[in-house]
Amino acid sequence: MKRISAAVALTAVGALAISGCAAGGGDNGDDSGLIEGSSITAAWNQAFYSYNGNTSFGNATANNNITYLTLDGFNYYNNTPELVQNTSFGTYEMVSEDPLTIKYTVNEDVKWSDGTPVDAADLMLDWAALSRALDTPDFDPAEFTDPETGEFTDAFPTDVVYFDSGATADAGLGLVTQTPEIGDDGRSITMTYDQPYVDWELSFPSPLPAHVVAKNALGIEDNEEAKQAILDAIENEDDAALAPISAFWNAGFNFTELPDDPELYLATGPYMISDFVADQYITLVANPEYAGDNQPTIEEITIRFIPDPLAAVQALENGEVDVISPQATADIKTALDGLEGITVVTGVEGTYEHVDLQFNNGRNPENIFSNPQVREAFLKTIPRQEILDTLIRPIAGDDALLRSSQIFVPGADGYDESVAANGSEAFAEVDIEGAKQLLAESGVTNTEVCLLYASNNPRRVNEFALIQASAAQAGFNVTDCGSEQWGGLLGTPGAYDASLFGWQSTSLAVTSSGPTFQTGGINNLTFYSNPEVDELIAQLNVEFDVDAQIDIQKQIDALLWGDFYGVTIFQFPGVTAFSDRVEGIDPSILAPTIFWNAWDWSVTDGGSEE
């Protein structure tokens, strides 16, 4: 996988998702190439919990791995990586450059797994959710968020329209404030942007079933009537209907075991969910309604949830799973090197580790990191080099290096120049004395820092211990706020003070920094807000010149380090291992990494597992 290392050097970091991980024979059942009875098992380190990866709650790799295979769309990335237009689902074309006008058309034969056609109603719901153009103005949902789970509470107002997509007014579909036009007998919509947008090809994700949303939100039984109700609500800007529609879109697709209602996991992709046992596994089977180009060969894929990477290696050795992609550690590398009949692929991933600080969110004024001196002091105690040398260098060797940019991937154009000027040098080494002085000057006496991380991830447990010990030398009391449900808690006001996790790249979008660092962005889990950063991101969204893009990103990078937003630590070393029983595994640097071409996987023994 050395080619992946090269790919990192060629691209800036893409759009991001929360990462919990490093990330035949037989008779054909039909002309598609599907092998009846064929099955394999893969392992992932975090359990699935939401079928809607476009909400702030559900935007996580553990969820998006599944929906990538079950919810089809207009394009996807291969492992070059390059963007592939999925013309077997539908087509899109630029109708006009000025104003930027894009037409999306779904093919006639595309259906949901219940047989219902995919059409303009599904696309219009996607636009309403991802643009938030119809949301109730100035509504803030934070006080209605459960600090224990990160989900909205039962007290959430029933009379407001609020799509939890994190859309902002100057990026993506947030720039499409006019209601799109429907055409082609209800199979197309045409969207006009308020201004140019450099990454317009990436702004329209796979849709969820509009008829299911309306049936649950509005109590409608007939599928076609339900679709029409969605269209009517959007075109008439009917808040009374849009309020429950948005509420169901936000939370109705969250589940941690197989729902009683099969309509909650309808599919348009090559696979569909068939079984799901809480915290154990989720099983996908070939979707009989899928008519696209990415026809699967394997009939059934089961994904087991194994948080402990050594346990994943053991499961691979025992033949309980066929494919693993655990977070790499020295123990993992040693264990895999000793296995026979196993192919091991290593390289650098598109995921990076970091510590973020939760800023004053207006509802927690006593937040310790409201004070910039305290933020700076704490960041000076993060033992970045020790974490790298202790936990990463034994795996990656000379490829292990500190990542010192919030924006650029090491090796990408602009990285070296940005690092030289962004102020990260002040945090290259631990500075206990400097931290002590800043803490004393701040006047803050309660130095407790609640650090959220994945408590069932051994590498993160070790990182926490190193951070806790180092910060204690400067007078910080870092308390263990580790949780197995860490992903759902991210962004919850007052649930923690600092977080330790990884951002995984999902695309090569130049505008990827917006959702994370812009005020109100879907990935802005820290309540960070800087008007200058917002303005620069707005400029980046409409800038098509590569050199100018890099210059803007360098400015953003320096502001983030100057505001003591947090620290980046390392780019993930990647490891994927699979048994000789399976072929076609060819990991990508971008999410969904090993799953990007699951339809190309095949088994070599011609049957299902024993």
Coordinates of C-alpha atoms in Angstrom, one line a residue:
M1 CA 0.0 0.0 0.0
K2 CA 2.9 2.3 -0.6
R3 CA 0.9 4.0 -3.4
I4 CA -1.4 5.3 -0.6
S5 CA 1.5 7.1 1.0
A6 CA 2.0 8.8 -2.4
A7 CA -1.7 9.7 -2.6
V8 CA -1.5 11.4 0.8
A9 CA 1.4 13.6 -0.5
L10 CA -0.6 14.6 -3.6
T11 CA -3.8 15.8 -1.9
A12 CA -5.0 18.1 0.8
V13 CA -7.2 16.5 3.4
G14 CA -10.7 15.9 2.2
A15 CA -14.1 16.1 3.9
L16 CA -14.1 14.5 7.3
A17 CA -16.0 11.9 9.3
I18 CA -15.4 10.9 12.9
S19 CA -13.1 7.9 12.9
G20 CA -13.0 5.2 15.6
C21 CA -10.6 3.1 13.6
A22 CA -7.3 3.1 11.8
A23 CA -9.2 2.2 9.6
G24 CA -14.7 -18.3 -5.9
G25 CA -16.5 -21.0 -7.1
G26 CA -20.1 -22.1 -6.7
D27 CA -23.1 -21.6 -8.8
N28 CA -24.2 -18.2 -9.9
G29 CA -27.6 -17.2 -8.6
D30 CA -28.3 -15.1 -11.7
D31 CA -26.6 -13.3 -14.5
S32 CA -25.2 -10.6 -12.2
G33 CA -22.3 -12.8 -11.0
L34 CA -23.7 -13.2 -7.5
I35 CA -22.5 -16.5 -6.0
E36 CA -25.3 -18.2 -4.0
G37 CA -24.4 -19.1 -0.5
S38 CA -21.2 -17.0 -0.5
S39 CA -20.4 -15.0 2.6
I40 CA -17.5 -13.4 4.4
T41 CA -17.1 -11.6 7.7
A42 CA -15.2 -8.4 8.2
A43 CA -14.4 -6.6 11.5
W44 CA -14.7 -3.0 12.5
N45 CA -13.8 -1.4 15.8
Q46 CA -17.0 0.6 16.4
A47 CA -20.7 -0.4 16.3
F48 CA -23.1 1.1 13.8
Y49 CA -25.7 3.4 15.4
S50 CA -27.3 5.6 12.7
Y51 CA -28.6 5.1 9.1
N52 CA -28.3 8.9 8.6
G53 CA -24.7 9.9 8.3
N54 CA -25.6 13.4 7.3
T55 CA -26.6 14.5 10.8
S56 CA -24.1 15.8 13.4
F57 CA -25.0 12.8 15.5
G58 CA -24.7 10.2 12.8
N59 CA -21.7 11.5 10.8
A60 CA -19.2 8.7 11.8
T61 CA -17.2 6.2 9.8
A62 CA -18.8 3.3 11.6
N63 CA -22.2 4.4 10.2
N64 CA -21.0 5.5 6.8
N65 CA -19.2 2.2 6.1
I66 CA -22.6 0.6 6.1
T67 CA -24.6 3.3 4.3
Y68 CA -21.9 3.5 1.6
L69 CA -23.0 0.0 0.5
T70 CA -26.7 0.3 1.1
L71 CA -27.5 3.9 -0.1
D72 CA -26.5 4.6 -3.7
G73 CA -25.7 8.0 -5.1
F74 CA -24.5 10.0 -8.0
N75 CA -20.7 9.5 -7.5
Y76 CA -18.1 7.9 -5.2
Y77 CA -14.3 7.7 -4.9
N78 CA -12.2 4.8 -6.0
N79 CA -8.8 4.1 -4.4
T80 CA -6.7 6.1 -6.9
P81 CA -8.3 8.2 -5.4
E82 CA -10.5 9.8 -8.1
L83 CA -14.1 10.8 -8.3
V84 CA -16.2 8.3 -10.3
Q85 CA -19.6 9.3 -11.7
N86 CA -22.1 6.6 -10.9
T87 CA -24.2 6.9 -14.1
S88 CA -26.0 3.6 -13.3
F89 CA -27.8 5.5 -10.5
G90 CA -28.3 8.8 -12.3
T91 CA -26.6 11.7 -14.0
Y92 CA -25.7 15.3 -13.2
E93 CA -24.7 18.1 -15.5
M94 CA -23.8 21.8 -15.2
V95 CA -26.6 23.6 -17.0
S96 CA -25.0 27.0 -16.4
E97 CA -21.8 28.4 -14.9
D98 CA -23.3 31.8 -14.1
P99 CA -25.3 31.4 -12.1
L100 CA -24.1 27.9 -11.2
T101 CA -27.0 25.6 -12.1
I102 CA -26.8 21.8 -11.7
K103 CA -29.3 19.3 -12.9
Y104 CA -29.6 15.8 -11.2
T105 CA -31.6 13.1 -12.8
V106 CA -32.3 9.6 -11.4
N107 CA -32.5 6.7 -13.8
E108 CA -35.9 5.2 -14.5
D109 CA -35.0 1.7 -13.1
V110 CA -33.6 2.9 -9.7
K111 CA -35.7 1.6 -6.8
W112 CA -35.7 1.4 -3.1
S113 CA -35.5 -2.2 -1.8
D114 CA -39.3 -2.2 -1.2
G115 CA -39.8 -1.6 -4.9
T116 CA -40.7 2.1 -4.6
P117 CA -39.0 4.2 -7.3
V118 CA -36.3 6.7 -6.3
D119 CA -37.4 10.1 -7.7
A120 CA -37.5 13.9 -7.2
A121 CA -39.2 13.5 -3.8
D122 CA -36.1 11.8 -2.4
L123 CA -33.8 14.4 -4.0
M124 CA -36.0 17.4 -2.8
L125 CA -35.9 16.0 0.8
D126 CA -32.1 15.8 0.5
W127 CA -31.9 19.4 -0.7
A128 CA -34.2 20.6 2.1
A129 CA -32.1 18.8 4.8
L130 CA -28.7 19.6 3.3
S131 CA -29.5 23.3 2.6
R132 CA -31.6 24.1 5.7
A133 CA -33.1 26.8 3.5
L134 CA -36.5 26.0 5.1
D135 CA -35.4 25.9 8.7
T136 CA -36.9 28.1 11.4
P137 CA -34.6 31.1 11.6
D138 CA -32.2 31.5 14.6
F139 CA -33.3 28.2 16.3
D140 CA -30.5 26.7 18.5
P141 CA -31.0 23.0 19.4
A142 CA -28.2 22.8 21.9
E143 CA -30.3 23.1 25.1
F144 CA -32.4 20.1 23.8
T145 CA -29.4 17.8 23.4
D146 CA -28.9 14.9 25.9
P147 CA -25.4 15.2 27.4
E148 CA -25.4 11.5 28.1
T149 CA -26.1 10.3 24.5
G150 CA -25.6 13.4 22.2
E151 CA -29.2 12.8 20.8
F152 CA -32.0 15.3 20.9
T153 CA -34.3 15.0 24.0
D154 CA -38.0 14.5 24.2
A155 CA -38.3 18.1 25.1
F156 CA -37.3 19.2 21.6
P157 CA -39.9 21.6 20.3
T158 CA -42.4 20.1 17.9
D159 CA -43.2 23.3 16.1
V160 CA -39.8 24.2 14.7
V161 CA -38.2 23.2 11.4
Y162 CA -34.7 22.1 12.0
F163 CA -32.6 19.7 9.9
D164 CA -29.5 18.7 11.8
S165 CA -27.2 18.6 8.8
G166 CA -24.8 21.4 9.9
A167 CA -25.4 23.2 6.6
T168 CA -24.0 26.7 6.5
A169 CA -25.2 29.6 4.3
D170 CA -22.0 29.9 2.3
A171 CA -21.0 26.3 1.4
G172 CA -22.5 23.4 -0.4
L173 CA -26.2 23.2 -0.7
G174 CA -26.4 26.0 1.9
L175 CA -25.8 28.2 -1.2
V176 CA -29.0 26.8 -2.9
T177 CA -31.6 28.9 -1.2
Q178 CA -34.1 28.8 -4.0
T179 CA -36.4 25.7 -4.1
P180 CA -35.1 23.5 -7.0
E181 CA -37.3 22.9 -10.1
I182 CA -38.6 19.4 -10.7
G183 CA -38.6 17.9 -14.2
D184 CA -38.4 14.7 -16.3
D185 CA -41.7 13.3 -15.1
G186 CA -40.6 13.7 -11.5
R187 CA -37.1 12.1 -11.8
S188 CA -34.9 15.3 -11.9
I189 CA -34.3 18.4 -9.9
T190 CA -32.4 21.5 -11.1
M191 CA -30.6 23.6 -8.4
T192 CA -29.3 27.1 -8.8
Y193 CA -26.5 28.2 -6.5
D194 CA -26.5 31.8 -5.1
Q195 CA -22.8 32.0 -6.0
P196 CA -20.1 29.7 -7.5
Y197 CA -19.0 26.8 -5.3
V198 CA -15.7 25.0 -6.1
D199 CA -16.7 21.6 -4.8
W200 CA -20.3 21.5 -6.2
E201 CA -19.8 17.9 -7.4
L202 CA -19.5 16.7 -3.7
S203 CA -22.4 18.6 -2.2
F204 CA -25.3 16.2 -3.0
P205 CA -25.1 13.0 -1.0
S206 CA -27.1 9.8 -1.2
P207 CA -30.8 10.4 -0.4
L208 CA -32.9 8.8 2.3
P209 CA -36.4 7.5 1.4
A210 CA -38.8 10.4 1.3
H211 CA -41.8 8.1 1.5
V212 CA -40.6 6.5 4.7
V213 CA -40.0 9.9 6.3
A214 CA -43.5 11.2 5.4
K215 CA -45.2 8.0 6.5
N216 CA -43.7 8.2 9.9
A217 CA -43.8 12.0 10.3
L218 CA -47.2 12.7 8.9
G219 CA -49.0 9.4 9.4
I220 CA -49.5 8.6 5.7
E221 CA -49.9 5.0 4.6
D222 CA -49.6 5.1 0.9
N223 CA -46.1 5.4 -0.6
E224 CA -47.0 7.7 -3.5
E225 CA -49.2 9.9 -1.3
A226 CA -46.3 10.1 1.2
K227 CA -43.9 11.3 -1.6
Q228 CA -46.3 13.9 -2.7
A229 CA -46.7 15.1 0.8
I230 CA -42.9 15.7 1.0
L231 CA -43.0 17.7 -2.2
D232 CA -46.1 19.7 -1.1
A233 CA -44.5 20.5 2.2
I234 CA -41.3 21.8 0.6
E235 CA -42.8 23.7 -2.3
N236 CA -45.4 25.3 -0.1
E237 CA -42.9 25.9 2.8
D238 CA -45.5 24.4 5.1
D239 CA -43.9 24.6 8.5
A240 CA -46.6 22.5 10.1
A241 CA -45.6 19.6 8.0
L242 CA -41.9 20.4 7.7
A243 CA -41.4 20.4 11.5
P244 CA -42.2 16.7 12.0
I245 CA -40.5 15.8 8.7
S246 CA -37.3 17.4 9.9
A247 CA -37.6 15.8 13.3
F248 CA -37.9 12.3 11.8
W249 CA -35.1 13.0 9.4
N250 CA -32.9 13.9 12.4
A251 CA -33.6 11.0 14.7
G252 CA -35.9 8.4 13.0
F253 CA -33.0 6.5 11.4
N254 CA -31.0 6.1 14.6
F255 CA -31.0 2.5 15.8
T256 CA -28.5 0.2 17.6
E257 CA -30.2 -3.1 16.7
L258 CA -32.4 -4.3 13.9
P259 CA -35.6 -2.2 14.0
D260 CA -39.0 -3.8 13.9
D261 CA -39.9 -1.6 11.0
P262 CA -37.9 -2.8 7.9
E263 CA -38.7 0.5 6.1
L264 CA -36.2 2.2 8.4
Y265 CA -33.3 0.5 6.5
L266 CA -34.5 0.4 2.9
A267 CA -31.6 0.3 0.4
T268 CA -30.8 1.6 -3.0
G269 CA -27.2 0.2 -3.1
P270 CA -25.8 -3.2 -3.9
Y271 CA -26.4 -4.4 -0.3
M272 CA -29.2 -4.1 2.3
I273 CA -29.3 -4.7 6.0
S274 CA -30.7 -8.1 7.0
D275 CA -29.6 -8.6 10.6
F276 CA -28.2 -6.4 13.3
V277 CA -27.5 -7.4 16.9
A278 CA -26.5 -4.6 19.3
D279 CA -22.8 -4.3 19.9
Q280 CA -22.1 -7.6 18.1
Y281 CA -22.5 -7.5 14.3
I282 CA -24.5 -6.2 11.4
T283 CA -25.2 -8.4 8.3
L284 CA -25.7 -7.1 4.7
V285 CA -27.2 -9.2 1.9
A286 CA -27.3 -8.5 -1.8
N287 CA -30.1 -6.2 -2.7
P288 CA -32.5 -7.9 -5.2
E289 CA -33.8 -4.5 -6.4
Y290 CA -30.4 -3.1 -7.2
A291 CA -29.9 -2.7 -11.0
G292 CA -26.7 -0.6 -10.9
D293 CA -23.2 -1.3 -12.3
N294 CA -21.6 -2.3 -8.9
Q295 CA -23.2 -5.7 -8.8
P296 CA -21.9 -7.8 -5.9
T297 CA -20.3 -11.2 -6.1
I298 CA -20.6 -12.2 -2.5
E299 CA -24.2 -12.7 -1.3
E300 CA -23.7 -11.9 2.4
I301 CA -21.2 -9.7 4.3
T302 CA -21.3 -9.7 8.1
I303 CA -19.4 -6.9 9.9
R304 CA -18.5 -7.8 13.5
F305 CA -17.8 -5.1 16.0
I306 CA -14.5 -5.8 17.7
P307 CA -13.1 -2.7 19.5
D308 CA -9.9 -4.4 20.7
P309 CA -7.4 -4.7 17.7
L310 CA -5.6 -7.7 19.2
A311 CA -9.0 -9.5 19.5
A312 CA -9.6 -8.7 15.8
V313 CA -6.2 -10.3 14.9
Q314 CA -7.1 -13.3 17.0
A315 CA -10.5 -13.6 15.2
L316 CA -8.7 -13.4 11.9
E317 CA -6.3 -16.1 13.0
N318 CA -9.1 -18.3 14.2
G319 CA -11.0 -17.9 10.9
E320 CA -13.9 -16.1 12.6
V321 CA -13.4 -13.1 10.4
D322 CA -11.8 -12.7 6.9
V323 CA -10.9 -9.0 6.8
I324 CA -9.7 -6.6 9.5
S325 CA -8.5 -3.1 9.4
P326 CA -7.7 -2.3 13.1
Q327 CA -5.9 0.7 14.5
A328 CA -2.2 -0.3 14.1
T329 CA 0.0 -0.8 17.2
A330 CA 3.3 -2.5 17.7
D331 CA 1.6 -5.5 19.1
I332 CA -0.7 -5.7 16.1
K333 CA 2.2 -5.6 13.7
T334 CA 4.0 -8.3 15.6
A335 CA 0.9 -10.5 15.8
L336 CA 0.1 -10.2 12.1
D337 CA 3.7 -10.9 11.1
G338 CA 3.4 -14.3 12.8
L339 CA 0.3 -15.4 10.8
E340 CA 0.3 -17.7 7.8
G341 CA -2.2 -17.6 5.0
I342 CA -2.8 -13.9 5.7
T343 CA -2.1 -10.9 3.4
V344 CA -1.0 -7.7 5.3
V345 CA -1.2 -4.3 3.5
T346 CA 0.4 -1.3 5.3
G347 CA 0.8 2.4 4.6
V348 CA -0.3 5.8 5.7
E349 CA -4.0 6.5 6.1
G350 CA -6.1 9.6 5.5
T351 CA -7.0 9.8 9.2
Y352 CA -5.2 12.0 11.7
E353 CA -5.2 12.0 15.5
H354 CA -5.8 15.2 17.4
V355 CA -6.9 16.8 20.6
D356 CA -9.6 19.5 20.4
L357 CA -10.7 21.9 23.2
Q358 CA -14.3 22.8 23.8
F359 CA -14.8 26.6 23.6
N360 CA -17.3 28.7 25.5
N361 CA -20.6 27.7 24.0
G362 CA -22.8 30.3 25.7
R363 CA -24.4 27.7 27.9
N364 CA -21.3 26.7 29.9
P365 CA -19.6 30.0 30.9
E366 CA -17.5 28.2 33.5
N367 CA -15.8 26.1 30.8
I368 CA -12.1 26.0 31.6
F369 CA -11.1 26.6 28.0
S370 CA -13.0 29.8 27.7
N371 CA -9.7 31.4 28.8
P372 CA -7.1 31.5 25.9
Q373 CA -4.2 31.3 28.4
V374 CA -5.6 28.1 29.8
R375 CA -6.0 26.7 26.3
E376 CA -2.4 27.6 25.4
A377 CA -1.1 26.2 28.7
F378 CA -2.9 22.8 28.3
L379 CA -1.8 22.4 24.7
K380 CA 1.8 23.0 25.8
T381 CA 1.5 19.9 28.0
I382 CA 0.3 17.5 25.2
P383 CA 3.3 15.0 24.8
R384 CA 3.0 14.8 21.0
Q385 CA 6.5 13.5 20.4
E386 CA 6.3 11.0 23.2
I387 CA 3.0 9.7 21.8
L388 CA 4.5 9.4 18.3
D389 CA 7.7 7.7 19.6
T390 CA 6.0 5.3 22.0
L391 CA 2.9 4.3 20.1
I392 CA 3.4 5.1 16.4
R393 CA 7.1 4.8 15.5
P394 CA 7.3 1.1 16.4
I395 CA 4.7 0.5 13.7
A396 CA 5.5 3.1 11.0
G397 CA 9.3 3.5 11.5
D398 CA 10.7 6.4 9.5
D399 CA 7.2 7.2 8.1
A400 CA 6.1 8.2 11.6
L401 CA 6.0 12.0 11.9
L402 CA 4.2 14.7 13.8
R403 CA 1.4 16.3 11.9
S404 CA 1.6 20.0 12.5
S405 CA -1.2 21.4 10.4
Q406 CA -4.9 21.5 11.0
I407 CA -5.5 21.9 7.3
F408 CA -2.8 20.2 5.2
V409 CA -1.8 16.5 5.1
P410 CA 2.0 16.0 5.5
G411 CA 3.5 16.0 2.0
A412 CA 0.7 17.9 0.4
D413 CA 1.4 21.2 -1.5
G414 CA 1.5 24.0 1.1
Y415 CA 2.1 21.7 4.1
D416 CA 5.8 22.7 4.7
E417 CA 5.2 26.4 4.1
S418 CA 2.2 26.4 6.4
V419 CA 3.9 24.5 9.2
A420 CA 6.9 27.0 9.1
A421 CA 4.5 29.9 9.7
N422 CA 1.4 28.7 11.5
G423 CA 2.7 28.8 15.1
S424 CA 2.7 25.0 15.6
E425 CA 6.3 25.0 16.5
A426 CA 5.4 26.3 20.0
F427 CA 3.8 22.9 20.7
A428 CA 6.3 20.7 19.0
E429 CA 7.7 19.8 22.5
V430 CA 6.2 19.7 25.9
D431 CA 6.8 23.0 27.8
I432 CA 5.8 22.4 31.4
E433 CA 7.3 25.6 32.8
G434 CA 5.6 27.7 30.1
A435 CA 2.3 26.0 30.9
K436 CA 2.7 26.6 34.6
Q437 CA 3.3 30.3 34.0
L438 CA 0.3 30.7 31.7
L439 CA -1.9 28.8 34.1
A440 CA -0.8 31.1 37.0
E441 CA -1.4 34.2 34.9
S442 CA -4.9 33.0 33.9
G443 CA -6.1 33.1 37.5
V444 CA -8.0 29.8 37.0
T445 CA -7.9 27.7 40.1
N446 CA -10.1 24.8 39.2
T447 CA -7.8 23.0 36.7
E448 CA -9.9 19.9 36.1
V449 CA -10.0 18.9 32.4
C450 CA -12.5 16.2 31.4
L451 CA -11.0 14.3 28.4
L452 CA -13.3 12.3 26.2
Y453 CA -11.9 9.4 24.2
A454 CA -12.8 5.9 23.2
S455 CA -12.3 3.9 26.4
N456 CA -12.4 0.6 24.5
N457 CA -9.6 1.5 22.2
P458 CA -6.2 0.4 23.6
R459 CA -4.1 3.0 21.8
R460 CA -6.4 5.8 23.0
V461 CA -6.2 4.5 26.5
N462 CA -2.4 4.7 26.3
E463 CA -2.6 8.2 24.8
F464 CA -4.9 9.4 27.6
A465 CA -2.4 8.1 30.2
L466 CA 0.5 10.0 28.6
I467 CA -1.5 13.2 28.4
Q468 CA -2.8 12.9 31.9
A469 CA 0.7 12.4 33.4
S470 CA 2.2 15.2 31.4
A471 CA -0.5 17.7 32.1
A472 CA -0.4 16.9 35.8
Q473 CA 3.2 18.3 35.9
A474 CA 1.8 21.7 35.0
G475 CA -1.0 21.6 37.5
F476 CA -3.9 20.2 35.4
N477 CA -6.1 17.5 36.8
V478 CA -7.1 15.5 33.7
T479 CA -10.0 13.3 34.5
D480 CA -10.9 10.2 32.7
C481 CA -14.1 10.8 30.6
G482 CA -13.5 7.9 28.3
S483 CA -16.6 6.2 27.0
E484 CA -17.6 3.5 24.6
Q485 CA -20.2 5.9 23.3
W486 CA -17.7 8.6 22.7
G487 CA -18.8 9.2 19.1
G488 CA -22.4 10.2 20.0
L489 CA -21.1 12.5 22.8
L490 CA -18.9 14.6 20.6
G491 CA -20.2 18.1 20.3
T492 CA -22.5 17.8 23.4
P493 CA -22.3 21.0 25.4
G494 CA -20.8 20.5 28.8
A495 CA -20.2 16.7 28.5
Y496 CA -16.4 17.1 28.4
D497 CA -13.7 19.8 28.1
A498 CA -11.3 18.2 25.6
S499 CA -11.6 15.3 23.1
L500 CA -9.1 12.8 21.6
F501 CA -10.1 11.1 18.4
G502 CA -9.4 10.9 14.7
W503 CA -10.8 12.7 11.6
Q504 CA -11.0 10.4 8.6
S505 CA -10.9 11.9 5.1
T506 CA -13.9 11.1 2.9
S507 CA -13.1 13.2 -0.1
L508 CA -10.6 15.4 -1.7
A509 CA -12.7 18.5 -1.3
V510 CA -10.6 21.7 -1.0
T511 CA -13.5 23.1 1.1
S512 CA -13.2 20.4 3.7
S513 CA -12.1 22.8 6.4
G514 CA -15.5 24.6 6.4
P515 CA -17.6 22.0 8.2
T516 CA -15.0 21.6 11.0
F517 CA -13.9 25.1 11.7
Q518 CA -16.7 27.4 10.5
T519 CA -19.2 28.7 13.0
G520 CA -22.1 26.2 13.1
G521 CA -20.5 23.6 10.7
I522 CA -21.6 20.0 11.0
N523 CA -18.1 18.9 12.2
N524 CA -17.6 22.0 14.5
L525 CA -17.9 20.0 17.7
T526 CA -15.9 22.5 19.8
F527 CA -18.2 25.6 19.4
Y528 CA -15.2 27.4 17.9
S529 CA -16.1 30.7 16.2
N530 CA -13.7 33.2 14.6
P531 CA -15.2 35.7 12.1
E532 CA -11.9 35.9 10.2
V533 CA -11.8 32.2 9.8
D534 CA -15.5 32.2 8.6
E535 CA -14.7 34.9 6.0
L536 CA -11.6 33.0 4.7
I537 CA -13.6 29.8 4.4
A538 CA -16.3 31.7 2.5
Q539 CA -13.6 32.9 0.1
L540 CA -12.2 29.4 -0.2
N541 CA -15.6 28.1 -1.2
V542 CA -15.6 30.2 -4.4
E543 CA -11.9 30.2 -5.2
F544 CA -11.0 28.1 -8.2
D545 CA -7.3 29.0 -8.5
V546 CA -5.1 26.4 -6.8
D547 CA -2.3 28.8 -5.6
A548 CA -4.9 31.1 -4.1
Q549 CA -6.6 28.1 -2.4
I550 CA -3.4 27.2 -0.7
D551 CA -2.7 30.8 0.4
I552 CA -6.2 31.0 2.0
Q553 CA -5.7 27.6 3.7
K554 CA -2.4 28.7 5.1
Q555 CA -4.1 31.8 6.6
I556 CA -6.8 29.6 8.2
D557 CA -4.2 27.2 9.6
A558 CA -2.3 30.1 11.3
L559 CA -5.5 31.4 12.9
L560 CA -6.4 28.0 14.3
W561 CA -3.1 27.6 16.0
G562 CA -3.1 31.2 17.1
D563 CA -6.5 30.6 18.7
F564 CA -5.2 27.5 20.5
Y565 CA -8.0 25.4 18.8
G566 CA -6.2 22.2 19.6
V567 CA -3.2 20.1 18.5
T568 CA -2.8 17.6 15.7
I569 CA -0.6 14.7 16.6
F570 CA 0.0 12.1 13.9
Q571 CA -1.2 10.7 10.6
F572 CA -2.5 7.2 11.1
P573 CA -0.3 4.2 10.1
G574 CA -2.7 1.9 8.3
V575 CA -2.9 -1.9 8.4
T576 CA -5.4 -4.1 6.6
A577 CA -5.1 -7.9 6.8
F578 CA -7.2 -10.6 5.1
S579 CA -7.3 -14.3 4.7
D580 CA -6.5 -16.2 1.6
R581 CA -10.2 -17.1 1.5
V582 CA -11.1 -13.7 0.1
E583 CA -10.0 -11.8 -3.0
G584 CA -10.4 -8.2 -4.2
I585 CA -9.5 -6.4 -1.0
D586 CA -7.8 -3.2 -2.2
P587 CA -8.0 -0.4 0.5
S588 CA -8.4 3.2 -0.3
I589 CA -6.9 6.1 1.6
L590 CA -10.3 7.7 1.8
A591 CA -13.3 6.4 3.8
P592 CA -14.8 3.9 3.5
T593 CA -11.2 2.4 3.1
I594 CA -11.6 -1.4 2.9
F595 CA -15.3 -1.2 1.9
W596 CA -15.0 1.1 -1.1
N597 CA -15.2 -1.8 -3.5
A598 CA -16.9 -4.5 -1.5
W599 CA -18.9 -5.4 -4.6
D600 CA -15.6 -6.6 -6.1
W601 CA -14.8 -9.0 -3.3
S602 CA -15.0 -12.7 -3.9
V603 CA -14.4 -15.9 -2.0
T604 CA -11.9 -18.4 -3.1
D605 CA -13.5 -21.5 -1.6
G606 CA -16.8 -21.1 -3.4
G607 CA -19.1 -21.2 -0.4
S608 CA -20.2 -19.8 2.9
E609 CA -18.2 -20.0 6.2
E610 CA -18.5 -23.0 8.4

